[in-house]
Amino acid sequence: MFCIQCEQTIRTPAGNGCSYSQGMCGKLAATSDLQDLLIYMLQGVSVYAVKARELGIVDSEVDTFVPKAFFSTLTNVNFDDERIIAYVQQAATHRENLKTAYEAACEKRGKTAEQMPLVAQLVLGTSKLEMLSQAPIASLNKDKNHIHEDILGLRLLCLYGLKGAAAYMEHARVLGKTDAEIAADFHQIMAFLGEPSVDADKLFSTAMEIGQLNYRIMALLDAGETEAFGHPEPTVVNTKPVKGKAILVSGHDMKDLELILEQTAGKGIHVYTHGEMLPALAYPAFKKYAHLVGNYGSAWQNQQKEFANFPGAVVMTSNCIIDPNVGQYSDRIFTRSIVGWPGVTHVTGDDFSVVIEKALALDGFHYDEIPHNITIGFARNALMAAAPTVVENVKNGSIKHFFLVGGCDGDKSERSYFTDLAKSAPKDSVILTLGCGKYKFNKLEFGDVNGIPRLLDIGQCNDAYSAIQLAIALSQIFECDINELPLNLVLSWFEQKAIVVLLTLLSLGVKNIRTGPTPPAFLTANLAKILEEKFGLRNTTTVEADLKTMLNVA
Amino acid sequence: MDTKIMNINTLPDITLSSTPARQDSFSQLVCVERWNETADVVSFRFQAGEPMKFDYKPGQFMTLVLDINGEQACRSYTLSSTPSRPYSLMLTIKRVEGGLVSNYLIDHLQPGQMVRVLPPTGQFNLFDISAQKYLFLSAGCGITPMYSMSRYLTDTQMNADIAFVHSARTQADIIFKTSLETMATRHRDFKLRYIVENVTTDTVWHTEETLHDIGCLSANNLRDLVPDFAERTVFLCGPEPYMQAVKKILTDLNFDMSKLYHESFATAVKEAQSRVKQAEMQSTNQVNASASFMLSIGDKKRALTAEQTLLEGIEAEGLPIIAACRSGVCGACKCQVLEGETESTSSMTLTPADIEAGYVLACSTKLKSDVTLSLG
């Protein structure tokens, strides 16, 4: 195996990346190899999708399948070999179907079918063993001895960025939002990455294209969410359990949350959000469910303790799942969509009876805990509504700085940086946050500036779209460039969604972003230097030093 | 100071059943009732999920482990209940200016809600201190252990000889006033006296005139109120200035100080505060430059100076540890030294077997060499 896509990957003086029998996330070498093969096959599908499109053939099933299956290879999503194999086989079928359609269209037009690149030609083995024996051809670093390490770094930056974008495409699709142009551009980049490039400039511009593409995808997802559930509004949320039977819904897919709420109504079950599902509580559509009682727990990396302590059923609608056997709750956790763990019940379709039965059979919480309320729901509309007041406070000097602190959470102790930064931010500053990185400080008290809460929770990581809209609006009001606003971005990254959000910000020309706690292991020192020179992108240092610079600069 | 320290080898344990597999080591108690004792003092009664008897010693304290605004906070409170009425536990808590935990409990904890606790412990208790005749001296909220002991003695012995002198700011600030007066009425050898600093005119003074004095406890009024004080074993609890004043009075009266026992918890809290402050100052000043020893816990490593405690290192690494009193009193931060040399200022709750096995209290232990530690 060779996997270097997340923050916890192995780093040694001899080289970075998980390359032994198991990744740091718990993914076994075989699963990782099968995922490489899946990506390779999907790139082959995209090659044909691009060529077929040129002849007017668009297969919407393929357009949704490729990003969805690609999503299954994201960190902490699917650890189940059988499911990955099924995706690989479906990819082979889709590719062959497209190939047939493409060749038929060529024939019809009296045109010779083009010779396709190797990535679109693999004859897939029929058994798992055969597939594993084919994996080396799909290995991400197979030509590392023949290329400069910066080229590998750029390829990975693109691949992992596109993977994050694919995840957001799937989230949007679940909400009924697809876009043929986005799909076309996605296939184009996917196909390009299937033919390993050694052109640094082309790879770099592709990374920027991925950022731009993702901006459109986030807009699509934003439309999907707000059209389905309304615009988030500031909402007070209890983060402690209440007495009663319980279901915990984690991940990003609010459609699943809606189905679960409908099906649990009147059954004496309380439903809680977890992790990235927390922002759902601010959407108007969910407020009619009195049995949606609040949020439980914190970010993904604490789930082995928090789920173990949760006396009900748990549903993982998307990333991030980690080994449920550690906390001995594999019999009461359920996976959905692209998520998988061997031996864990996977729920397909819209019927959650199995989850409800499990929750009813379990004890539930015996008591209330002392409530602890936090306020969330400062997405696009709420921020825009508050903009005039914010502007007034900026003009009269009450608010001097804005920080956007967010991204993914993780378990490295260095991540206390984000807690300390939020705590140390001056009282005349407002902190915007998003993603699960917020759990590093979202239960602390920050107070307000003339009625404007100092901590504004925008939502999920993809709600970076809302933050961008606010920044654009403020830059228009103040008639300045986004980079001239008294706004500092400090992003915590763990996996590929954070990578693509970063690419989006860079592609929009946002400069001087800080990322932490450690730089991605696939970014070489050279690449990091180039990104710093070009975008002012830099790694976090100490809270004290960073704050000093940020406040002076701002 | 001639205060005896008793060694307790076995700690009473609270265990609850029927809760689903929980990984944390705390017990859960449900608040079943709360009421005001005075304007700024609230009592909370707790029970287990199912009826069970709690086993502890009158005078001991219990540690609450709370999550306040996203941060863990642990505080120890003396149980004001008595094990002679074993089906519930009671804490009596005073609102204090700037008091994070006490005020949080008073403002938020309601009947029906659950709290996490560590088992009762503490050496200032009726069972581990032997006495024939008792003199309870308390002030303010320091009344809680005395109340627990008084209830236990009056519940279990008909002729316990108790003199109880309690000091309060005003009549209205006397906690447990009615119950204490009932005890004093029913038990011939229970002598109750109050000393109040100020008599307020707007308070109706129901207590018989003979029960109270005005002013502060002094050698004179102690001699007057409890003429046989020299024959008694003194139990003392209250704010630090009060405790110091009483110790001086007793010394002046040539009291045999080996018969004075005081709740060191108040001192512990004070020390804890100064220690937390020290730790905060150290972290802001980045004193790590002078680090000389390496603390290893699992795969975590942290350089510590000879002046820093194990606890500071453990907390700086973000590892799970409960440090309730931070002064070597409560025993919550017990951990095991696997390798290396340390120096401890307290081993109060540790058994000889614990000490033999390398257990130390993290809050009271500093490094004398590189150390490998286990929190398990």
Short mmCIF file of C-alpha atoms in Angstrom, two decimals, chain A residues 152-302:
data_model
loop_
_atom_site.label_atom_id
_atom_site.label_comp_id
_atom_site.label_asym_id
_atom_site.label_seq_id
_atom_site.Cartn_x
_atom_site.Cartn_y
_atom_site.Cartn_z
CA LEU A 152 4.40 13.37 -7.25
CA GLY A 153 3.43 15.98 -4.67
CA LEU A 154 1.52 18.03 -7.27
CA ARG A 155 -0.23 14.96 -8.65
CA LEU A 156 -1.34 14.02 -5.16
CA LEU A 157 -2.45 17.56 -4.42
CA CYS A 158 -4.68 17.35 -7.49
CA LEU A 159 -5.93 13.83 -6.85
CA TYR A 160 -6.74 14.44 -3.20
CA GLY A 161 -8.26 17.82 -3.99
CA LEU A 162 -10.47 16.28 -6.65
CA LYS A 163 -11.46 13.55 -4.19
CA GLY A 164 -12.70 16.23 -1.79
CA ALA A 165 -14.63 17.85 -4.63
CA ALA A 166 -16.10 14.44 -5.55
CA ALA A 167 -17.37 14.08 -1.99
CA TYR A 168 -19.18 17.42 -2.20
CA MET A 169 -20.63 16.43 -5.59
CA GLU A 170 -22.09 13.34 -3.98
CA HIS A 171 -23.49 15.36 -1.08
CA ALA A 172 -25.17 17.66 -3.60
CA ARG A 173 -26.49 14.72 -5.63
CA VAL A 174 -28.14 13.24 -2.55
CA LEU A 175 -30.09 16.50 -2.37
CA GLY A 176 -31.07 16.19 -6.01
CA LYS A 177 -28.48 18.63 -7.32
CA THR A 178 -26.37 17.62 -10.29
CA ASP A 179 -24.86 19.74 -13.03
CA ALA A 180 -23.82 18.40 -16.41
CA GLU A 181 -21.09 21.01 -16.87
CA ILE A 182 -19.60 20.29 -13.49
CA ALA A 183 -19.67 16.58 -14.32
CA ALA A 184 -17.95 17.24 -17.66
CA ASP A 185 -15.19 19.27 -16.03
CA PHE A 186 -14.83 16.67 -13.31
CA HIS A 187 -14.35 13.85 -15.84
CA GLN A 188 -11.86 15.98 -17.75
CA ILE A 189 -9.65 16.40 -14.69
CA MET A 190 -10.16 12.80 -13.58
CA ALA A 191 -9.07 11.59 -17.01
CA PHE A 192 -6.09 13.93 -17.03
CA LEU A 193 -4.92 12.56 -13.69
CA GLY A 194 -5.23 9.03 -15.08
CA GLU A 195 -2.35 9.72 -17.43
CA PRO A 196 0.42 10.56 -14.99
CA SER A 197 1.70 13.97 -16.01
CA VAL A 198 5.22 15.23 -15.42
CA ASP A 199 4.34 18.80 -16.40
CA ALA A 200 4.55 20.82 -13.19
CA ASP A 201 2.87 23.90 -14.66
CA LYS A 202 -0.02 21.88 -16.03
CA LEU A 203 -0.43 20.06 -12.72
CA PHE A 204 -0.37 23.34 -10.84
CA SER A 205 -2.96 24.93 -13.07
CA THR A 206 -5.07 21.77 -12.71
CA ALA A 207 -4.96 22.20 -8.94
CA MET A 208 -6.34 25.71 -9.42
CA GLU A 209 -8.99 24.38 -11.82
CA ILE A 210 -10.02 21.88 -9.15
CA GLY A 211 -10.35 24.77 -6.70
CA GLN A 212 -12.55 26.67 -9.16
CA LEU A 213 -14.61 23.58 -9.92
CA ASN A 214 -15.14 23.01 -6.23
CA TYR A 215 -16.37 26.58 -5.79
CA ARG A 216 -19.15 25.76 -8.24
CA ILE A 217 -19.80 22.46 -6.49
CA MET A 218 -20.06 24.15 -3.08
CA ALA A 219 -22.52 26.63 -4.58
CA LEU A 220 -24.53 23.71 -5.94
CA LEU A 221 -24.45 21.98 -2.57
CA ASP A 222 -25.42 25.21 -0.82
CA ALA A 223 -28.40 25.50 -3.17
CA GLY A 224 -29.30 21.85 -2.52
CA GLU A 225 -29.25 22.31 1.23
CA THR A 226 -31.03 25.64 1.40
CA GLU A 227 -33.70 24.67 -1.13
CA ALA A 228 -34.41 21.42 0.71
CA PHE A 229 -34.16 22.66 4.29
CA GLY A 230 -34.28 26.47 4.19
CA HIS A 231 -31.61 28.93 5.23
CA PRO A 232 -29.90 28.21 8.55
CA GLU A 233 -30.85 30.66 11.25
CA PRO A 234 -29.17 31.37 14.57
CA THR A 235 -30.27 28.56 16.87
CA VAL A 236 -29.56 27.63 20.46
CA VAL A 237 -28.58 23.99 20.71
CA ASN A 238 -28.23 21.77 23.77
CA THR A 239 -25.06 19.68 23.68
CA LYS A 240 -25.94 17.38 26.58
CA PRO A 241 -28.09 14.24 26.60
CA VAL A 242 -31.65 14.09 27.84
CA LYS A 243 -33.41 11.12 29.36
CA GLY A 244 -34.76 8.61 26.84
CA LYS A 245 -34.04 6.24 23.95
CA ALA A 246 -31.61 7.62 21.46
CA ILE A 247 -30.32 7.64 17.89
CA LEU A 248 -27.18 9.51 16.93
CA VAL A 249 -26.76 10.70 13.34
CA SER A 250 -23.26 11.56 12.17
CA GLY A 251 -21.72 12.64 8.86
CA HIS A 252 -22.86 15.24 6.33
CA ASP A 253 -26.05 13.93 4.75
CA MET A 254 -29.01 15.82 6.15
CA LYS A 255 -31.37 13.89 3.87
CA ASP A 256 -30.72 10.82 6.02
CA LEU A 257 -31.34 12.86 9.15
CA GLU A 258 -34.69 13.93 7.72
CA LEU A 259 -35.68 10.34 6.93
CA ILE A 260 -34.70 9.21 10.41
CA LEU A 261 -36.66 12.06 12.02
CA GLU A 262 -39.76 11.24 9.99
CA GLN A 263 -39.56 7.56 10.83
CA THR A 264 -38.88 8.05 14.56
CA ALA A 265 -41.69 10.55 15.10
CA GLY A 266 -43.92 9.42 17.97
CA LYS A 267 -41.74 6.43 18.78
CA GLY A 268 -40.29 7.82 21.99
CA ILE A 269 -36.82 8.12 20.53
CA HIS A 270 -34.66 11.22 20.79
CA VAL A 271 -32.46 12.01 17.82
CA TYR A 272 -29.08 13.70 18.26
CA THR A 273 -26.67 15.11 15.72
CA HIS A 274 -22.97 14.33 15.87
CA GLY A 275 -19.86 15.90 14.35
CA GLU A 276 -20.56 17.56 11.01
CA MET A 277 -24.31 16.95 11.37
CA LEU A 278 -24.50 19.63 14.11
CA PRO A 279 -25.30 22.46 11.64
CA ALA A 280 -28.51 20.61 10.63
CA LEU A 281 -30.07 21.84 13.87
CA ALA A 282 -30.08 25.38 12.48
CA TYR A 283 -32.08 24.58 9.32
CA PRO A 284 -35.77 25.57 9.53
CA ALA A 285 -36.91 22.23 8.10
CA PHE A 286 -35.64 20.37 11.14
CA LYS A 287 -37.20 22.62 13.74
CA LYS A 288 -40.57 20.94 13.48
CA TYR A 289 -39.14 17.75 14.97
CA ALA A 290 -39.38 18.09 18.74
CA HIS A 291 -37.56 14.79 19.15
CA LEU A 292 -34.44 16.23 17.52
CA VAL A 293 -33.07 17.21 20.90
CA GLY A 294 -29.55 18.45 20.28
CA ASN A 295 -25.99 17.53 19.54
CA TYR A 296 -24.02 14.80 21.28
CA GLY A 297 -20.26 14.47 21.51
CA SER A 298 -17.58 16.29 19.61
CA ALA A 299 -15.47 15.69 16.53
CA TRP A 300 -14.85 12.37 14.78
CA GLN A 301 -11.61 11.40 16.49
CA ASN A 302 -13.37 11.05 19.86
#
